[in-house]
Each structure stands twice: as structure tokens, then as C-alpha cells.
PDB file of C-alpha atoms in Angstrom:
ATOM      1  CA  UNK A   1      -3.741   1.927   3.674  1.00 90.00           C
ATOM      2  CA  UNK A   2      -7.303   0.694   4.066  1.00 94.00           C
ATOM      3  CA  UNK A   3     -10.013   1.886   1.678  1.00 96.00           C
ATOM      4  CA  UNK A   4     -13.538   1.546   3.078  1.00 97.00           C
ATOM      5  CA  UNK A   5     -16.667   1.624   0.935  1.00 97.00           C
ATOM      6  CA  UNK A   6     -19.964   1.253   2.824  1.00 98.00           C
ATOM      7  CA  UNK A   7     -23.050  -0.039   0.999  1.00 97.00           C
ATOM      8  CA  UNK A   8     -26.397   1.470   1.948  1.00 95.00           C
ATOM      9  CA  UNK A   9     -30.005   0.772   0.996  1.00 93.00           C
ATOM     10  CA  UNK A  10     -31.834   3.933  -0.048  1.00 87.00           C
ATOM     11  CA  UNK A  11     -35.117   3.022   1.628  1.00 80.00           C
ATOM     12  CA  UNK A  12     -36.444   6.586   1.587  1.00 70.00           C
ATOM     13  CA  UNK A  13     -36.027   7.121  -2.151  1.00 67.00           C
ATOM     14  CA  UNK A  14     -39.704   6.640  -3.044  1.00 63.00           C
ATOM     15  CA  UNK A  15     -40.901   8.514   0.025  1.00 67.00           C
ATOM     16  CA  UNK A  16     -39.020  11.682  -0.779  1.00 64.00           C
ATOM     17  CA  UNK A  17     -36.880  11.472   2.355  1.00 66.00           C
ATOM     18  CA  UNK A  18     -33.206  10.855   3.001  1.00 69.00           C
ATOM     19  CA  UNK A  19     -33.331   7.508   4.784  1.00 80.00           C
ATOM     20  CA  UNK A  20     -30.579   4.967   4.262  1.00 88.00           C
ATOM     21  CA  UNK A  21     -29.477   1.885   6.148  1.00 93.00           C
ATOM     22  CA  UNK A  22     -26.038   0.271   5.849  1.00 96.00           C
ATOM     23  CA  UNK A  23     -26.010  -3.373   4.792  1.00 97.00           C
ATOM     24  CA  UNK A  24     -22.318  -4.036   4.313  1.00 97.00           C
ATOM     25  CA  UNK A  25     -18.981  -2.824   3.069  1.00 98.00           C
ATOM     26  CA  UNK A  26     -16.018  -3.566   0.845  1.00 98.00           C
ATOM     27  CA  UNK A  27     -12.415  -2.975   1.862  1.00 97.00           C
ATOM     28  CA  UNK A  28      -9.378  -2.595  -0.364  1.00 97.00           C
ATOM     29  CA  UNK A  29      -6.002  -2.661   1.382  1.00 95.00           C
ATOM     30  CA  UNK A  30      -2.697  -1.523  -0.066  1.00 93.00           C
ATOM     31  CA  UNK A  31       0.428  -2.451   1.883  1.00 91.00           C
ATOM     32  CA  UNK A  32       3.982  -1.491   1.002  1.00 87.00           C
ATOM     33  CA  UNK A  33       6.336  -4.484   1.131  1.00 87.00           C
ATOM     34  CA  UNK A  34       9.806  -3.464   0.061  1.00 85.00           C
ATOM     35  CA  UNK A  35       9.454  -2.052  -3.430  1.00 85.00           C
ATOM     36  CA  UNK A  36       6.131  -3.802  -4.044  1.00 88.00           C
ATOM     37  CA  UNK A  37       2.577  -2.919  -3.067  1.00 92.00           C
ATOM     38  CA  UNK A  38       0.319  -5.778  -2.026  1.00 94.00           C
ATOM     39  CA  UNK A  39      -3.375  -5.254  -2.745  1.00 95.00           C
ATOM     40  CA  UNK A  40      -6.168  -7.300  -1.195  1.00 95.00           C
ATOM     41  CA  UNK A  41      -9.915  -6.822  -1.479  1.00 96.00           C
ATOM     42  CA  UNK A  42     -12.740  -8.272   0.564  1.00 96.00           C
ATOM     43  CA  UNK A  43     -16.397  -7.543   1.274  1.00 97.00           C
ATOM     44  CA  UNK A  44     -19.207  -8.422   3.641  1.00 98.00           C
ATOM     45  CA  UNK A  45     -22.872  -7.872   2.789  1.00 98.00           C
ATOM     46  CA  UNK A  46     -25.577  -8.685   5.324  1.00 97.00           C
ATOM     47  CA  UNK A  47     -28.561 -10.711   4.193  1.00 96.00           C
ATOM     48  CA  UNK A  48     -31.985  -9.589   5.489  1.00 94.00           C
ATOM     49  CA  UNK A  49     -31.797 -12.208   8.263  1.00 94.00           C
ATOM     50  CA  UNK A  50     -28.174 -11.533   9.286  1.00 96.00           C
ATOM     51  CA  UNK A  51     -27.206  -9.737  12.480  1.00 96.00           C
ATOM     52  CA  UNK A  52     -25.188  -6.522  12.445  1.00 96.00           C
ATOM     53  CA  UNK A  53     -22.589  -8.183  14.680  1.00 96.00           C
ATOM     54  CA  UNK A  54     -21.472 -10.192  11.642  1.00 97.00           C
ATOM     55  CA  UNK A  55     -20.538  -7.013   9.807  1.00 97.00           C
ATOM     56  CA  UNK A  56     -18.866  -5.442  12.839  1.00 97.00           C
ATOM     57  CA  UNK A  57     -16.755  -8.554  13.439  1.00 97.00           C
ATOM     58  CA  UNK A  58     -15.663  -8.565   9.800  1.00 97.00           C
ATOM     59  CA  UNK A  59     -14.816  -4.852   9.925  1.00 96.00           C
ATOM     60  CA  UNK A  60     -12.751  -5.429  13.043  1.00 94.00           C
ATOM     61  CA  UNK A  61     -10.531  -7.883  11.199  1.00 94.00           C
ATOM     62  CA  UNK A  62      -9.602  -5.148   8.732  1.00 92.00           C
ATOM     63  CA  UNK A  63      -9.579  -1.826  10.590  1.00 90.00           C
ATOM     64  CA  UNK A  64      -8.334  -2.611  14.103  1.00 87.00           C
ATOM     65  CA  UNK A  65      -4.663  -2.140  13.356  1.00 81.00           C
ATOM     66  CA  UNK A  66      -2.495   0.393  15.131  1.00 76.00           C
ATOM     67  CA  UNK A  67      -1.346   3.153  12.834  1.00 74.00           C
ATOM     68  CA  UNK A  68      -3.625   2.139   9.966  1.00 80.00           C
ATOM     69  CA  UNK A  69      -4.892   4.849   7.629  1.00 89.00           C
ATOM     70  CA  UNK A  70      -8.598   4.433   6.882  1.00 93.00           C
ATOM     71  CA  UNK A  71      -9.732   6.202   3.726  1.00 94.00           C
ATOM     72  CA  UNK A  72     -13.192   6.607   2.264  1.00 96.00           C
ATOM     73  CA  UNK A  73     -15.471   8.955   0.383  1.00 96.00           C
ATOM     74  CA  UNK A  74     -17.635  10.794   2.935  1.00 94.00           C
ATOM     75  CA  UNK A  75     -15.925   8.554   5.472  1.00 94.00           C
ATOM     76  CA  UNK A  76     -17.260  10.248   8.588  1.00 92.00           C
ATOM     77  CA  UNK A  77     -20.825   9.976   7.291  1.00 93.00           C
ATOM     78  CA  UNK A  78     -20.204   6.298   6.517  1.00 95.00           C
ATOM     79  CA  UNK A  79     -18.988   5.643  10.063  1.00 94.00           C
ATOM     80  CA  UNK A  80     -22.030   7.448  11.460  1.00 94.00           C
ATOM     81  CA  UNK A  81     -24.262   5.327   9.242  1.00 95.00           C
ATOM     82  CA  UNK A  82     -22.659   2.107  10.491  1.00 96.00           C
ATOM     83  CA  UNK A  83     -23.070   3.284  14.072  1.00 94.00           C
ATOM     84  CA  UNK A  84     -26.842   3.448  13.525  1.00 94.00           C
ATOM     85  CA  UNK A  85     -27.005  -0.348  13.317  1.00 95.00           C
ATOM     86  CA  UNK A  86     -27.900  -2.301  16.470  1.00 94.00           C
ATOM     87  CA  UNK A  87     -24.785  -2.593  18.604  1.00 94.00           C
ATOM     88  CA  UNK A  88     -22.959   0.074  16.643  1.00 92.00           C
ATOM     89  CA  UNK A  89     -22.229   2.250  19.661  1.00 87.00           C
ATOM     90  CA  UNK A  90     -20.224  -0.534  21.292  1.00 89.00           C
ATOM     91  CA  UNK A  91     -18.605  -2.072  18.217  1.00 93.00           C
ATOM     92  CA  UNK A  92     -14.785  -2.135  18.575  1.00 91.00           C
ATOM     93  CA  UNK A  93     -14.400  -1.681  14.813  1.00 92.00           C
ATOM     94  CA  UNK A  94     -16.251   1.637  14.923  1.00 92.00           C
ATOM     95  CA  UNK A  95     -14.500   2.788  18.076  1.00 88.00           C
ATOM     96  CA  UNK A  96     -11.226   2.146  16.259  1.00 85.00           C
ATOM     97  CA  UNK A  97     -12.283   4.599  13.555  1.00 85.00           C
ATOM     98  CA  UNK A  98     -12.748   7.581  15.840  1.00 76.00           C
ATOM     99  CA  UNK A  99     -10.374  10.397  16.716  1.00 58.00           C
ATOM    100  CA  UNK A 100      -9.642   8.938  20.152  1.00 57.00           C
ATOM    101  CA  UNK A 101      -7.928   5.884  18.689  1.00 57.00           C
ATOM    102  CA  UNK A 102      -4.731   5.353  16.759  1.00 61.00           C
ATOM    103  CA  UNK A 103      -6.114   5.027  13.262  1.00 69.00           C
ATOM    104  CA  UNK A 104      -5.749   7.912  10.848  1.00 83.00           C
ATOM    105  CA  UNK A 105      -8.881   8.909   8.961  1.00 88.00           C
ATOM    106  CA  UNK A 106      -8.701  10.403   5.477  1.00 90.00           C
ATOM    107  CA  UNK A 107     -12.071  11.661   4.248  1.00 92.00           C
ATOM    108  CA  UNK A 108     -12.258  12.306   0.507  1.00 92.00           C
ATOM    109  CA  UNK A 109     -15.472  14.341   0.682  1.00 87.00           C
ATOM    110  CA  UNK A 110     -15.939  17.188  -1.765  1.00 85.00           C
ATOM    111  CA  UNK A 111     -18.382  20.060  -2.198  1.00 85.00           C
ATOM    112  CA  UNK A 112     -19.525  22.108  -5.177  1.00 85.00           C
ATOM    113  CA  UNK A 113     -21.392  25.409  -4.952  1.00 82.00           C
ATOM    114  CA  UNK A 114     -21.888  24.798  -1.257  1.00 84.00           C
ATOM    115  CA  UNK A 115     -23.437  21.347  -1.571  1.00 89.00           C
ATOM    116  CA  UNK A 116     -21.907  17.906  -1.043  1.00 88.00           C
ATOM    117  CA  UNK A 117     -20.714  16.087  -4.155  1.00 92.00           C
ATOM    118  CA  UNK A 118     -21.960  12.506  -4.253  1.00 93.00           C
ATOM    119  CA  UNK A 119     -19.580   9.609  -4.787  1.00 94.00           C
ATOM    120  CA  UNK A 120     -20.895   8.978  -8.293  1.00 93.00           C
ATOM    121  CA  UNK A 121     -20.616  12.666  -9.176  1.00 93.00           C
ATOM    122  CA  UNK A 122     -17.027  12.728  -7.921  1.00 94.00           C
ATOM    123  CA  UNK A 123     -16.205   9.732 -10.098  1.00 93.00           C
ATOM    124  CA  UNK A 124     -17.873  11.260 -13.151  1.00 91.00           C
ATOM    125  CA  UNK A 125     -16.085  14.581 -12.661  1.00 91.00           C
ATOM    126  CA  UNK A 126     -12.678  12.915 -12.431  1.00 90.00           C
ATOM    127  CA  UNK A 127     -13.192  10.273 -15.108  1.00 89.00           C
ATOM    128  CA  UNK A 128     -13.047   7.339 -12.706  1.00 92.00           C
ATOM    129  CA  UNK A 129     -15.231   4.313 -13.404  1.00 90.00           C
ATOM    130  CA  UNK A 130     -17.603   3.266 -10.628  1.00 91.00           C
ATOM    131  CA  UNK A 131     -20.428   0.792 -10.198  1.00 90.00           C
ATOM    132  CA  UNK A 132     -23.370   1.549 -12.510  1.00 88.00           C
ATOM    133  CA  UNK A 133     -25.855  -0.068 -10.111  1.00 88.00           C
ATOM    134  CA  UNK A 134     -28.900   2.055  -9.298  1.00 90.00           C
ATOM    135  CA  UNK A 135     -30.457   2.073  -5.801  1.00 89.00           C
ATOM    136  CA  UNK A 136     -33.396  -0.022  -7.045  1.00 90.00           C
ATOM    137  CA  UNK A 137     -31.002  -2.708  -8.287  1.00 92.00           C
ATOM    138  CA  UNK A 138     -29.206  -2.899  -4.959  1.00 94.00           C
ATOM    139  CA  UNK A 139     -32.490  -3.067  -3.067  1.00 92.00           C
ATOM    140  CA  UNK A 140     -33.855  -5.788  -5.347  1.00 92.00           C
ATOM    141  CA  UNK A 141     -30.684  -7.858  -5.055  1.00 94.00           C
ATOM    142  CA  UNK A 142     -30.721  -7.523  -1.273  1.00 94.00           C
ATOM    143  CA  UNK A 143     -34.354  -8.638  -0.996  1.00 92.00           C
ATOM    144  CA  UNK A 144     -33.475 -11.691  -3.114  1.00 95.00           C
ATOM    145  CA  UNK A 145     -30.449 -12.355  -0.874  1.00 95.00           C
ATOM    146  CA  UNK A 146     -28.244 -11.948  -3.944  1.00 95.00           C
ATOM    147  CA  UNK A 147     -25.318 -10.648  -1.918  1.00 95.00           C
ATOM    148  CA  UNK A 148     -22.782 -11.794  -4.534  1.00 95.00           C
ATOM    149  CA  UNK A 149     -23.898  -9.154  -7.040  1.00 94.00           C
ATOM    150  CA  UNK A 150     -23.917  -6.467  -4.342  1.00 96.00           C
ATOM    151  CA  UNK A 151     -20.378  -7.456  -3.362  1.00 96.00           C
ATOM    152  CA  UNK A 152     -19.260  -7.010  -6.974  1.00 94.00           C
ATOM    153  CA  UNK A 153     -20.599  -3.449  -6.997  1.00 94.00           C
ATOM    154  CA  UNK A 154     -19.161  -2.712  -3.548  1.00 96.00           C
ATOM    155  CA  UNK A 155     -15.703  -3.927  -4.512  1.00 95.00           C
ATOM    156  CA  UNK A 156     -15.759  -1.962  -7.764  1.00 94.00           C
ATOM    157  CA  UNK A 157     -16.532   1.182  -5.774  1.00 96.00           C
ATOM    158  CA  UNK A 158     -13.763   0.437  -3.258  1.00 97.00           C
ATOM    159  CA  UNK A 159     -11.310   0.387  -6.167  1.00 96.00           C
ATOM    160  CA  UNK A 160     -12.868   3.603  -7.487  1.00 95.00           C
ATOM    161  CA  UNK A 161     -12.345   5.217  -4.083  1.00 97.00           C
ATOM    162  CA  UNK A 162      -8.658   4.304  -4.190  1.00 96.00           C
ATOM    163  CA  UNK A 163      -8.419   5.867  -7.630  1.00 94.00           C
ATOM    164  CA  UNK A 164     -10.053   9.048  -6.312  1.00 95.00           C
ATOM    165  CA  UNK A 165      -7.383   9.079  -3.612  1.00 95.00           C
ATOM    166  CA  UNK A 166      -4.678   8.850  -6.279  1.00 93.00           C
ATOM    167  CA  UNK A 167      -6.243  11.797  -8.106  1.00 92.00           C
ATOM    168  CA  UNK A 168      -6.275  13.769  -4.853  1.00 92.00           C
ATOM    169  CA  UNK A 169      -2.620  12.940  -4.143  1.00 90.00           C
ATOM    170  CA  UNK A 170      -1.559  13.915  -7.648  1.00 90.00           C
ATOM    171  CA  UNK A 171      -3.224  17.316  -7.298  1.00 90.00           C
ATOM    172  CA  UNK A 172      -1.285  18.318  -4.165  1.00 91.00           C
ATOM    173  CA  UNK A 173       2.257  18.800  -5.457  1.00 91.00           C
ATOM    174  CA  UNK A 174       5.040  17.106  -7.418  1.00 92.00           C
ATOM    175  CA  UNK A 175       5.825  14.704  -4.580  1.00 90.00           C
ATOM    176  CA  UNK A 176       2.180  13.693  -4.351  1.00 86.00           C
ATOM    177  CA  UNK A 177       2.080  13.240  -8.118  1.00 90.00           C
ATOM    178  CA  UNK A 178       5.113  10.949  -8.015  1.00 92.00           C
ATOM    179  CA  UNK A 179       3.593   8.843  -5.234  1.00 91.00           C
ATOM    180  CA  UNK A 180       0.279   8.627  -7.093  1.00 90.00           C
ATOM    181  CA  UNK A 181       2.028   7.559 -10.308  1.00 90.00           C
ATOM    182  CA  UNK A 182       3.918   4.796  -8.508  1.00 91.00           C
ATOM    183  CA  UNK A 183       0.798   3.503  -6.760  1.00 92.00           C
ATOM    184  CA  UNK A 184      -1.157   3.653 -10.010  1.00 90.00           C
ATOM    185  CA  UNK A 185       1.422   1.474 -11.737  1.00 90.00           C
ATOM    186  CA  UNK A 186       1.161  -1.124  -8.981  1.00 92.00           C
ATOM    187  CA  UNK A 187      -2.635  -0.941  -9.212  1.00 93.00           C
ATOM    188  CA  UNK A 188      -2.498  -1.547 -12.979  1.00 90.00           C
ATOM    189  CA  UNK A 189      -0.457  -4.709 -12.485  1.00 90.00           C
ATOM    190  CA  UNK A 190      -2.763  -6.008  -9.759  1.00 91.00           C
ATOM    191  CA  UNK A 191      -5.926  -5.342 -11.741  1.00 89.00           C
ATOM    192  CA  UNK A 192      -4.473  -6.939 -14.854  1.00 87.00           C
ATOM    193  CA  UNK A 193      -3.733 -10.127 -12.897  1.00 87.00           C
ATOM    194  CA  UNK A 194      -7.257 -10.483 -11.546  1.00 83.00           C
ATOM    195  CA  UNK A 195     -10.256 -12.043 -13.246  1.00 80.00           C
ATOM    196  CA  UNK A 196     -13.149 -10.859 -11.090  1.00 80.00           C
ATOM    197  CA  UNK A 197     -15.943  -8.432 -12.076  1.00 75.00           C
ATOM    198  CA  UNK A 198     -14.702  -5.620  -9.812  1.00 76.00           C
ATOM    199  CA  UNK A 199     -11.248  -5.651 -11.397  1.00 77.00           C
ATOM    200  CA  UNK A 200     -12.669  -5.942 -14.905  1.00 77.00           C
ATOM    201  CA  UNK A 201     -14.733  -2.816 -14.244  1.00 76.00           C
ATOM    202  CA  UNK A 202     -11.499  -0.860 -13.866  1.00 82.00           C
ATOM    203  CA  UNK A 203      -8.658  -2.552 -15.701  1.00 75.00           C
ATOM    204  CA  UNK A 204      -9.336  -1.139 -19.182  1.00 72.00           C
ATOM    205  CA  UNK A 205     -10.173   2.262 -17.711  1.00 71.00           C
ATOM    206  CA  UNK A 206      -6.936   2.413 -15.713  1.00 71.00           C
ATOM    207  CA  UNK A 207      -4.773   1.135 -18.562  1.00 62.00           C
ATOM    208  CA  UNK A 208      -6.134   3.774 -20.934  1.00 62.00           C
ATOM    209  CA  UNK A 209      -6.197   6.763 -18.573  1.00 60.00           C
ATOM    210  CA  UNK A 210      -4.121   8.718 -16.093  1.00 54.00           C
ATOM    211  CA  UNK A 211      -5.777   7.147 -13.097  1.00 53.00           C
TER     212      UNK A 211
END
């Protein structure tokens, strides 16, 4: 399973318009190996002078796998956003994440009272920790080429997306709840073994909650 979290700059925030541009992504993978689950996390954030091809090449290393399940919050919108970058229409990584290819897409989007629920709202409603970074912070870090701090936030949100998936699984039926519980236990162990900011943002939360 591949969890995709796309990072966007909200460049239209102060103009009163919905205008965002993607600048990178974080990917969390969970692979079943016998009775164990192997987690890996990686990210790629473009600097202002970087070319979009760098991001597409990195994405290709993670998503171009036959039979892979790609999961994300508002995943289809994220793919559309990535496609807006120069070269997006021809990027193999994006073509791999369309219905005509062999990857399975699982979109965790939600609505409330007829309107889309944002990622942060979904996390707040389900008690899942997510990055506290505001759009202005991300923009400022990007202008300063401080991609390391943006990667920390992106990876924290990739983990949060996986936790939202576990909540969704647990709500389906007893089988889904059992699967979610097993995956959550593996996630707890993995987080507890790590010493990076993204893991620290979740480890106490996961250890003290149901997801």
C-alpha cells in the first residue's frame, strides 16, 4: 500500500481565490512480509529553481508498480494538481495513477453538509494528529529553500493519511476493524523505533489512542 500526500503552495490565499501549485509530496509505504509489515517513508520537495521532472522521476520510483494500491486524501484532486505542472500530461508516474493502468486508487475524500471536508478538518474530526503548519509557514519555508522543514510536515501528514485509512477500515465491518487493529499495532512499533520529527508527531498520539 502506498500513501501519497501532495504538498501545495496556497498562492491565492491573499487574493481571495483558490489557486494552489504543487511543490512536492511525501509517500508512506506499507508492505506485508510474512507476518510483519514493513513501513518506509520518503519525500521530495522542489526548490524554487528545481524542475518538475525531478518530482515526477521521484514519484515514478514509488508508484509505478503493478498492482499497487495508491491511497490519499482527495487523491484525484492531488493527481490533477500534479498534472498541472510542466510535463505533467506526459509523466509516467501520473499516467500510472489513472484508471487505465494497473494501480488501484483509494480516495479518502469526505463531505459534510454537501461541501468537501478538508484534510485538516478530517483529522480534527477523527482525532488524528496532523501537521500544524499554516500555509504562510509553508510558503515562507519554500521561498527560503528550507525544504527540510516542509518535508517534515509532508511526512507527518502522510502518516496522518494512513491513520485516516485505518479509521475508515475500522468503520466498515468487523473484518475491517480486525485488519485496522493489526496494522495499527505494526504502525505503533514502527513509530516507536523512529527518531524523526514526523514520527514524533504521531507516536504519543497513536500510543494513547485508538488510531
